[in-house]
mmCIF file of C-alpha atoms and ligand atoms in Angstrom:
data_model
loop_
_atom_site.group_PDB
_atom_site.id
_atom_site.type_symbol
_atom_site.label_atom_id
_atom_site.label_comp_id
_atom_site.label_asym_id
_atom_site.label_seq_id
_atom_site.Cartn_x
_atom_site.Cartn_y
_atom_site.Cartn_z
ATOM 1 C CA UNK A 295 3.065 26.700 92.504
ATOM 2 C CA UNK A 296 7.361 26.963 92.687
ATOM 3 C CA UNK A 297 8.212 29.288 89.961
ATOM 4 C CA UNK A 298 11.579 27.633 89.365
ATOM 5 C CA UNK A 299 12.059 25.148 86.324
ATOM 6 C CA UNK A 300 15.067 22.685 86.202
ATOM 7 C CA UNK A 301 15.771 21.926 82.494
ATOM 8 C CA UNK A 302 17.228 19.177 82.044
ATOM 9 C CA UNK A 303 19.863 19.449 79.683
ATOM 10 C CA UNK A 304 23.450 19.310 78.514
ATOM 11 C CA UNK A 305 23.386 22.290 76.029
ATOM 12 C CA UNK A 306 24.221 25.965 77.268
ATOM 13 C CA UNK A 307 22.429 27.818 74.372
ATOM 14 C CA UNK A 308 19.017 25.754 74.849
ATOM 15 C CA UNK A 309 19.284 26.309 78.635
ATOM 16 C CA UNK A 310 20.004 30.483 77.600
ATOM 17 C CA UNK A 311 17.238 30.410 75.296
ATOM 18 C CA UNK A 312 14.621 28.987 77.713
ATOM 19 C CA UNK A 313 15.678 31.247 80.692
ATOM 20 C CA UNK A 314 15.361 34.425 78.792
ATOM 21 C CA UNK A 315 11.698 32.975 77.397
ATOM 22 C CA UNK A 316 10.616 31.723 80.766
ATOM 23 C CA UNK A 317 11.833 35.261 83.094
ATOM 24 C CA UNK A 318 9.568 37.329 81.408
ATOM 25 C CA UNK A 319 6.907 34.975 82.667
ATOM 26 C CA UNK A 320 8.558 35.442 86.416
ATOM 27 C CA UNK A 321 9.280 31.939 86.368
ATOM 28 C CA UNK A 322 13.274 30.976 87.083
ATOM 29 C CA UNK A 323 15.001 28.404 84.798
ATOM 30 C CA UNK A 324 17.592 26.489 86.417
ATOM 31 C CA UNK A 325 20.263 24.407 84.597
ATOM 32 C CA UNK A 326 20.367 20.503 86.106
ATOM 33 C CA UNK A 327 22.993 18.648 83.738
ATOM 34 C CA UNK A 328 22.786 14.949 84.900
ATOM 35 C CA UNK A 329 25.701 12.352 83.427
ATOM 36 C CA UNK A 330 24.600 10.727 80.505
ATOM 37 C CA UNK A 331 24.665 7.502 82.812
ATOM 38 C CA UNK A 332 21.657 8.856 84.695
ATOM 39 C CA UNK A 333 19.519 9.844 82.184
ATOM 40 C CA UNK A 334 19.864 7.478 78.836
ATOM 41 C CA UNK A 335 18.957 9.306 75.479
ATOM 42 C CA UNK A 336 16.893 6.605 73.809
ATOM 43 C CA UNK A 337 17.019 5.407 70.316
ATOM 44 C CA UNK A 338 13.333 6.410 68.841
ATOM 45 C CA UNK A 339 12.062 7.945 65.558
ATOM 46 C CA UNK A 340 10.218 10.818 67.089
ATOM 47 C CA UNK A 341 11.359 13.651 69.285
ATOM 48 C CA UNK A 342 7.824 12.908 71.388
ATOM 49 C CA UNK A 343 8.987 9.729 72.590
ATOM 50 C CA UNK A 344 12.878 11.014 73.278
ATOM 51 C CA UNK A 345 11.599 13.699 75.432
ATOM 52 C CA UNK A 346 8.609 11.348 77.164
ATOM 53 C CA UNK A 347 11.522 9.023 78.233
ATOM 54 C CA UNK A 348 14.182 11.283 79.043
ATOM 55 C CA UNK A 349 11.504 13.281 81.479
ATOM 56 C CA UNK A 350 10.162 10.251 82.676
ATOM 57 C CA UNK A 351 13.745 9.300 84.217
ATOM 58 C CA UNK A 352 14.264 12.733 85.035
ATOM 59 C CA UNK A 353 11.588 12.784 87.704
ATOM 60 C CA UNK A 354 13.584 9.845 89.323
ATOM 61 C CA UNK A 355 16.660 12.774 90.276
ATOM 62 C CA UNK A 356 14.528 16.039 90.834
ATOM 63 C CA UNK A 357 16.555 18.213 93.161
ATOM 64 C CA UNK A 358 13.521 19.281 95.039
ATOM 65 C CA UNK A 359 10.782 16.867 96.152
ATOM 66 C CA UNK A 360 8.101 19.466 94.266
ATOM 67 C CA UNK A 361 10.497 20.573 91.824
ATOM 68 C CA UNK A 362 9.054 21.326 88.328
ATOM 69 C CA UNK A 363 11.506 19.521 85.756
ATOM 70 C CA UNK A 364 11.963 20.101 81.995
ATOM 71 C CA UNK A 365 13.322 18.351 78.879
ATOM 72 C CA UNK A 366 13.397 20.090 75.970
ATOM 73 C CA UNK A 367 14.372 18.093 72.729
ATOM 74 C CA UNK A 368 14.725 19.393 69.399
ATOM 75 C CA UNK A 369 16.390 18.679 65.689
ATOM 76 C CA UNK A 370 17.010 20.051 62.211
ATOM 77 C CA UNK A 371 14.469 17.893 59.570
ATOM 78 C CA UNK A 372 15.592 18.249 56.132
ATOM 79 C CA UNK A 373 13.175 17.671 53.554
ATOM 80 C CA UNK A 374 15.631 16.359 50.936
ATOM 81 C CA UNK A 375 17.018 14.329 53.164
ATOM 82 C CA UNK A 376 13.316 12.751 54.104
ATOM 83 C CA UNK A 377 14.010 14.577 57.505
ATOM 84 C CA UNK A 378 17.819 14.022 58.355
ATOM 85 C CA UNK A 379 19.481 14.591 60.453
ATOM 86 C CA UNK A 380 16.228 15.091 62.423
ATOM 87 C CA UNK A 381 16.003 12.497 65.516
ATOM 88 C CA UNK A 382 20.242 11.956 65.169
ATOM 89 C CA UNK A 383 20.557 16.240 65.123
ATOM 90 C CA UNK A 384 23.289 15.904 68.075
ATOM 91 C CA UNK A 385 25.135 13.404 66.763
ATOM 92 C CA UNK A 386 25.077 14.928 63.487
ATOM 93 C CA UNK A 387 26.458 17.965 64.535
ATOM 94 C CA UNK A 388 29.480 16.712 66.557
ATOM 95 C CA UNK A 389 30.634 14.214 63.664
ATOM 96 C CA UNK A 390 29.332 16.003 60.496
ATOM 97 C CA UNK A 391 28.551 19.366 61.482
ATOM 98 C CA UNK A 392 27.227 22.221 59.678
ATOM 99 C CA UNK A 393 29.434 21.807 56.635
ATOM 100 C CA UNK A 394 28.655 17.876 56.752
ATOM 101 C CA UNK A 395 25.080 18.894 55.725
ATOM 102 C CA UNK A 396 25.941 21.876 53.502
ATOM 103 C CA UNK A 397 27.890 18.960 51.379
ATOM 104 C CA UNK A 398 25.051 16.861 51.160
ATOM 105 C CA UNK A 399 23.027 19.690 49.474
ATOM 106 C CA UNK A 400 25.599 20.892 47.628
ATOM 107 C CA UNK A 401 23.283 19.673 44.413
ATOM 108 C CA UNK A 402 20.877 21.362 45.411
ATOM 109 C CA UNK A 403 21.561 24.710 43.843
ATOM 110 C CA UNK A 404 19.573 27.320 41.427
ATOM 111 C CA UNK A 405 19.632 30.996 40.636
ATOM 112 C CA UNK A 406 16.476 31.710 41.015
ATOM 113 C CA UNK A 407 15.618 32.840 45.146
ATOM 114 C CA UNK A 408 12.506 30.940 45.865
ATOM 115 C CA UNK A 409 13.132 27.687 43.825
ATOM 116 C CA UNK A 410 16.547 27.504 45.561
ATOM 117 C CA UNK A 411 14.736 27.949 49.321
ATOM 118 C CA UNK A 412 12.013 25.206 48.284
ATOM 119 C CA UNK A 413 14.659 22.809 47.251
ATOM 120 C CA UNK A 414 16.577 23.154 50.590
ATOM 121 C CA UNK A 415 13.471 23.635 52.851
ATOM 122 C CA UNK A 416 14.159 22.457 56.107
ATOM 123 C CA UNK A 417 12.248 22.882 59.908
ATOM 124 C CA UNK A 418 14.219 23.154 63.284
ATOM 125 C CA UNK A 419 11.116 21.477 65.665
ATOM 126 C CA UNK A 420 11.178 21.380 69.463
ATOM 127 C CA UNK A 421 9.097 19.222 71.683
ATOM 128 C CA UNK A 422 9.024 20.181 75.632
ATOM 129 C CA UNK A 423 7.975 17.879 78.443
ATOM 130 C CA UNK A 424 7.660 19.199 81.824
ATOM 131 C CA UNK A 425 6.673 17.683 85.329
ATOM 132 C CA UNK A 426 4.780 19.671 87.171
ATOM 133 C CA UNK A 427 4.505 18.415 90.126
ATOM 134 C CA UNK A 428 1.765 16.319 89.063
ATOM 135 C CA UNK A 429 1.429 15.477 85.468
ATOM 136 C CA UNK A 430 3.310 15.352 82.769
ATOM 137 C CA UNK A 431 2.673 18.274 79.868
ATOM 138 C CA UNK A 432 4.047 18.407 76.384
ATOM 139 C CA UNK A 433 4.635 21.387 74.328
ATOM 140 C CA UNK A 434 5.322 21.090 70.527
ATOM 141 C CA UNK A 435 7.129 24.120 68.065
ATOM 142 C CA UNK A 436 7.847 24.503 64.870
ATOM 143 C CA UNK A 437 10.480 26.835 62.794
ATOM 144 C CA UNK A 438 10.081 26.686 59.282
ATOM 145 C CA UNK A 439 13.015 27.793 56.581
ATOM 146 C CA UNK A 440 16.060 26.782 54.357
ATOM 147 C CA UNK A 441 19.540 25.415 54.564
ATOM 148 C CA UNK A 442 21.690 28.268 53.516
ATOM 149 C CA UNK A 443 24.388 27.559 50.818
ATOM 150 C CA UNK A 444 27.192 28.658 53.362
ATOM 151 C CA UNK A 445 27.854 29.124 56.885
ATOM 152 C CA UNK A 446 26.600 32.771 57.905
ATOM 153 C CA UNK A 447 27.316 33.840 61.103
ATOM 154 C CA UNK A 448 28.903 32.793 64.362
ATOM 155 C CA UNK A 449 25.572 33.649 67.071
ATOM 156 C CA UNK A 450 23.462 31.276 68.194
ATOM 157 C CA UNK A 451 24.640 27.516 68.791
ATOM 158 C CA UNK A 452 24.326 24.258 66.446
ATOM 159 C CA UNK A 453 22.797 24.647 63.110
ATOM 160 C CA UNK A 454 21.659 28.364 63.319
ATOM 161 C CA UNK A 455 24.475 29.434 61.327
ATOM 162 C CA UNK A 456 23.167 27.551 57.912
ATOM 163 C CA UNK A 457 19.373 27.749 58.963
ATOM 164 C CA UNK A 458 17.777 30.905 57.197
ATOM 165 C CA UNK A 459 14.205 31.098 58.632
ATOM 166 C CA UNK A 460 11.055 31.919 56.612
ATOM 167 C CA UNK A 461 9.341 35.036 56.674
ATOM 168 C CA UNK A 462 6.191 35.521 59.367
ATOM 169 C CA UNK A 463 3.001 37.378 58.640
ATOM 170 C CA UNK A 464 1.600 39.690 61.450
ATOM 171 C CA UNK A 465 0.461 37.130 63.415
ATOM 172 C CA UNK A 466 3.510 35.142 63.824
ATOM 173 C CA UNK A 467 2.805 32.366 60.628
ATOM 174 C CA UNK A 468 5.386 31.540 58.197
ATOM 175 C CA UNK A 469 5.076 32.200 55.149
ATOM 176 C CA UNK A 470 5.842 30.485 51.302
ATOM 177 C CA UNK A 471 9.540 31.127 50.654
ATOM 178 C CA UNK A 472 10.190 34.327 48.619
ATOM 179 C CA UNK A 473 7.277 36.312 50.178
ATOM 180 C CA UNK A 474 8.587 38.863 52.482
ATOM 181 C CA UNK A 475 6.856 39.198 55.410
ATOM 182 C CA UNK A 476 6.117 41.880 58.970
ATOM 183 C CA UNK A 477 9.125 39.897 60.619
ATOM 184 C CA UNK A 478 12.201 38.614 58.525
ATOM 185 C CA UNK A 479 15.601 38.210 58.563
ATOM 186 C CA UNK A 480 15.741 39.078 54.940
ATOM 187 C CA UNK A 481 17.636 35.772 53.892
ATOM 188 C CA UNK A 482 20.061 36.009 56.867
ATOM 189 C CA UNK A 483 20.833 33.101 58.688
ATOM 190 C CA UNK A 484 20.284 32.328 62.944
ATOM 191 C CA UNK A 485 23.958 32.568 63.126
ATOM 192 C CA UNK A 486 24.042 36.473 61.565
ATOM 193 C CA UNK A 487 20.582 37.921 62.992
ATOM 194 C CA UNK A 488 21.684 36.634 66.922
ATOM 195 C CA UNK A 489 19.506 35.482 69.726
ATOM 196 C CA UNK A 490 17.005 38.077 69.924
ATOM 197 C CA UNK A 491 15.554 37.917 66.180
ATOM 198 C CA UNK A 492 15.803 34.147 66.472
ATOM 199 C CA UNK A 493 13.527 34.530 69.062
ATOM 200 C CA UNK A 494 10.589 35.760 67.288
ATOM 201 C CA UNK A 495 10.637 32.752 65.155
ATOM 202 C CA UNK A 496 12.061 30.155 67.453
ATOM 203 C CA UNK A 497 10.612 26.356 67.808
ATOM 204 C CA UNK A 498 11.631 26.716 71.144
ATOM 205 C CA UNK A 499 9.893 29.534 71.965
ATOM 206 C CA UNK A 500 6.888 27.685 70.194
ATOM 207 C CA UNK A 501 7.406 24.552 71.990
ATOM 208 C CA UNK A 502 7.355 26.836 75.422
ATOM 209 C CA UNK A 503 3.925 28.853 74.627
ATOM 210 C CA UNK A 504 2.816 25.644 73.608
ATOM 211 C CA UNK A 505 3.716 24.457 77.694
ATOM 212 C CA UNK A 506 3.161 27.560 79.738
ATOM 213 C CA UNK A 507 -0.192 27.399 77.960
ATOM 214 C CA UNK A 508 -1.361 25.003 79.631
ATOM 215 C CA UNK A 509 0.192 26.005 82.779
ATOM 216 C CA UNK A 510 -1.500 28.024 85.861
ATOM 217 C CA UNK A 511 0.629 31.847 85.516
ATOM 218 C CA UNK A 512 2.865 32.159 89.338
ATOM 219 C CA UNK A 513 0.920 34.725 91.511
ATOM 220 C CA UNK A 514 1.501 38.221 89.560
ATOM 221 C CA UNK A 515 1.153 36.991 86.291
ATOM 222 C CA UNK A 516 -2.814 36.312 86.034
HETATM 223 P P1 ITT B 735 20.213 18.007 75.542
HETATM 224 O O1 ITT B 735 21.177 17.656 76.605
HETATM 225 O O2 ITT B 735 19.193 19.028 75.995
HETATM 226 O O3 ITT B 735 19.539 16.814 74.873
HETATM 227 P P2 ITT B 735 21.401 18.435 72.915
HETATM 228 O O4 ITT B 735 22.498 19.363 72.463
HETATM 229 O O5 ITT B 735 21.590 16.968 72.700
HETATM 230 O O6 ITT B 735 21.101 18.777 74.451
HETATM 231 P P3 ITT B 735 18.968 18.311 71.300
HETATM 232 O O7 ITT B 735 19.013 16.816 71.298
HETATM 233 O O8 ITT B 735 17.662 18.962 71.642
HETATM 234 O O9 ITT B 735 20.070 18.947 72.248
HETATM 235 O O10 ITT B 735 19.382 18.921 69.901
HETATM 236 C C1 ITT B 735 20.144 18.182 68.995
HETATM 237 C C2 ITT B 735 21.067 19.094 68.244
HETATM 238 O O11 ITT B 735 20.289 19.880 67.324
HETATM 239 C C3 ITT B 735 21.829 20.090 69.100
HETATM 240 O O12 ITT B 735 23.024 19.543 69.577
HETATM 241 C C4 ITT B 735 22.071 21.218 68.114
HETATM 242 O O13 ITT B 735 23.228 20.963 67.366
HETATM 243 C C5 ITT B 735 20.847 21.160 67.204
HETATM 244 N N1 ITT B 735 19.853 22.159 67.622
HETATM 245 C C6 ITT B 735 18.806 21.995 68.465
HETATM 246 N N2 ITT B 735 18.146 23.158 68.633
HETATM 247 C C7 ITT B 735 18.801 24.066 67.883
HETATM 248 C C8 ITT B 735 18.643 25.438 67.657
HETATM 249 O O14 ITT B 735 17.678 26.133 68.234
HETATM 250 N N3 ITT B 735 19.513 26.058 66.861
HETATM 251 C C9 ITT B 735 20.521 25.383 66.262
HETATM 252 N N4 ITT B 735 20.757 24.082 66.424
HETATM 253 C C10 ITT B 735 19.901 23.421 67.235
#
C-alpha cells in the first residue's frame, strides 16, 4: 500500500492538522488544491453527502494512477441555531465570521458557568472520505463544547477562537458542561490552548481514527 495521502483541500490549517495526525502513523499527507471549477462543492444538508461527492470527483484528477485521495469536510453546528452555520460553515466564516455568530448569541447570556455553556452548546463535526485505491471509506468525528462569549485567542484557524471544548474523561469522552475532567482546557478557547491541546479533542482527529481504522497500517506499523 503507498503511504502518501493527497487531501484534497483548499484550507492550510485542515491540511496541517491532518499531516501532523497522519506522520505519526508513517503515512505522508500531501496537499492537492484543485480550482473550485474542478471539483464543485455541492449544495446538500449533510456533511456525508458533501464529502461523498467532492471525493467522488476527486478520483477523476488523482495525481498518481494508485494514489490514495482524501476529502475531509467539517462545520460548526450550533444548537440554538438548530445547527447553523453547520453545512454553510465556510461561507459563514468569510461573510459573517466569528463575531457574526457571537452576535447572534449575544442573548444568550447567564452568570451561572454551566447554564451559560448549555445554552451556547455547540459541536465542530468532521466527516473524512478517502479512496484507497479501491473503495471508498468514510470516517466520522465529533467535538463537543460551547460558543465562547468573546473571541479568545489567535491559534488555530476558523472558529477555534470562540469554540471552548468540553471536558474529556480518561478515556477520551466528553463530558456534561461544568464537570471538569483528565483533559481540559479549563474554559479556554481553540484559539488560546493552540494546535496541540486541540488535538486531543479534535473532530478531525476523530474523523481520522475513525478512517485509519479501517485501514491496513504501511509495513512498520502492524
Ligand atoms: P476545503 O477546501 O477542505 O473544503 P474549507 O475551508 O471549505 O476547506 P470545510 O468546508 O471543511 O473547509 O470547513 C468549513 C469551515 O468551517 C472552514 O472554513 C472553517 O472556517 C470552519 N472549520 C472547519 N474545521 C474547523 C476547525 O477544526 N476549527 C475551526 N474552524 C473550523
Amino acid at each position: 500500500m503507498s503511504a502518501t495521502v493527497w487531501f484534497l483541500t483548499s484550507n492550510a490549517g485542515k491540511l496541517e492538522e491532518a499531516q501532523h495526525h497522519f506522520q505519526q502513523l508513517g503515512i505522508e499527507v500531501k496537499g492537492l488544491d484543485l480550482p473550485d471549477t474542478v471539483v464543485v462543492e455541492p449544495q446538500a444538508d449533510d456533511l456525508e453527502t458533501v464529502a461523498r461527492s467532492k471525493i467522488a470527483q476527486a478520483m477523476n484528477h488523482l495525481p498518481q494512477k494508485d494514489a490514495m485521495v482524501m476529502v475531509e469536510d467539517a462545520g460548526l453546528f450550533v444548537d440554538a441555531l438548530d445547527g447553523f452555520p453547520g453545512v454553510y460553515s465556510s461561507h459563514a466564516f468569510s461573510t459573517i465570521g466569528n463575531h457574526g455568530i457571537l452576535r447572534l448569541l449575544s442573548h444568550l447570556i447567564d452568570d451561572d458557568p454551566v447554564r451559560i455553556k448549555n445554552l451556547r452548546s455547540a459541536s465542530f463535526q468532521a466527516v473524512a472520505a478517502l479512496w484507497d485505491g479501491e473503495k471508498v471509506l468514510i470516517g466520522k468525528g465529533v467535538c463537543k463544547g460551547a460558543i465562547a462569549t468573546e473571541i479568545q485567542g489567535e491559534a488555530g484557524f476558523g472558529f477555534d477562537p470562540i469554540f471552548i471544548p468540553s471536558d474529556l474523561d480518561e478515556s477520551g469522552e466528553p463530558l456534561s458542561p461544568g464537570t471538569l475532567g483528565t483533559v481540559s482546557t479549563h474554559g479556554q478557547t481553540f484559539g488560546v490552548v493552540g494546535p496541540y491541546t486541540k488535538h486531543q479533542f479534535s473532530h478531525r482527529r476523530r474523523a481520522l481514527e475513525d478512517l485509519l481504522s479501517q485501514l491496513p497500517l504501511p509495513d512498520g506499523n502492524e
